[in-house]
C-alpha angles and dihedrals in degrees: 000000000000120000116257118230131181138223125188123204142164088226130076113221140149099222139026123244135175092203092113098027108153097354096087099031099035089232108119093189087074083083090068090072144271111333114221142161133207088228115081091197090060092045091050089064095057097083091059126216098331128073117290147155135267112214118203107205138185110241111252114253120237140061122342120215114201116206130177118246088248088065091058092045091053090050090048090053092050091050090047091055090049091050094049094048100035121005145289086268091061090052091047091050089050092057091041090056089052092049094049092047090052091049092051088053090055100260119142097174140033115208115202102213119214127163091350096306138083107233089162126049134171123216103213101202113050091190088066097051113112117204109213102177141352123209123191115237121212124237118266092007105074097155115104123186115257091227091057112135119231 
């Protein structure tokens, strides 16, 4: 059985795309892939205070690269320098090159390791993300119980 992972968003959609990664949110690390978590309660907080959606996804099959949180922080600093000296597009391109390199090495997921676990994961190829279920989240109450049935 495939692992289930979750993504929270203020937007309703039927497939993932990195076409506007970083350009709409201002977070260039969105170009690294689709950010997910194995904890639906955490993902339920991603949309913020307004209404949103909780996406249940099948974990992408393929290699998993585990990296410490410090690795992600270092990449974020590098991208921040690019953004400050060039543009958000340069920072997005920086993350996209990392993503494509990892995919070419056979990785499907990047696990950000913290305290021995991976509460944050990145699915590197949005075209291979399978949406299993979408649940609407109410405004101002973004927490959904982990045992929630889909």
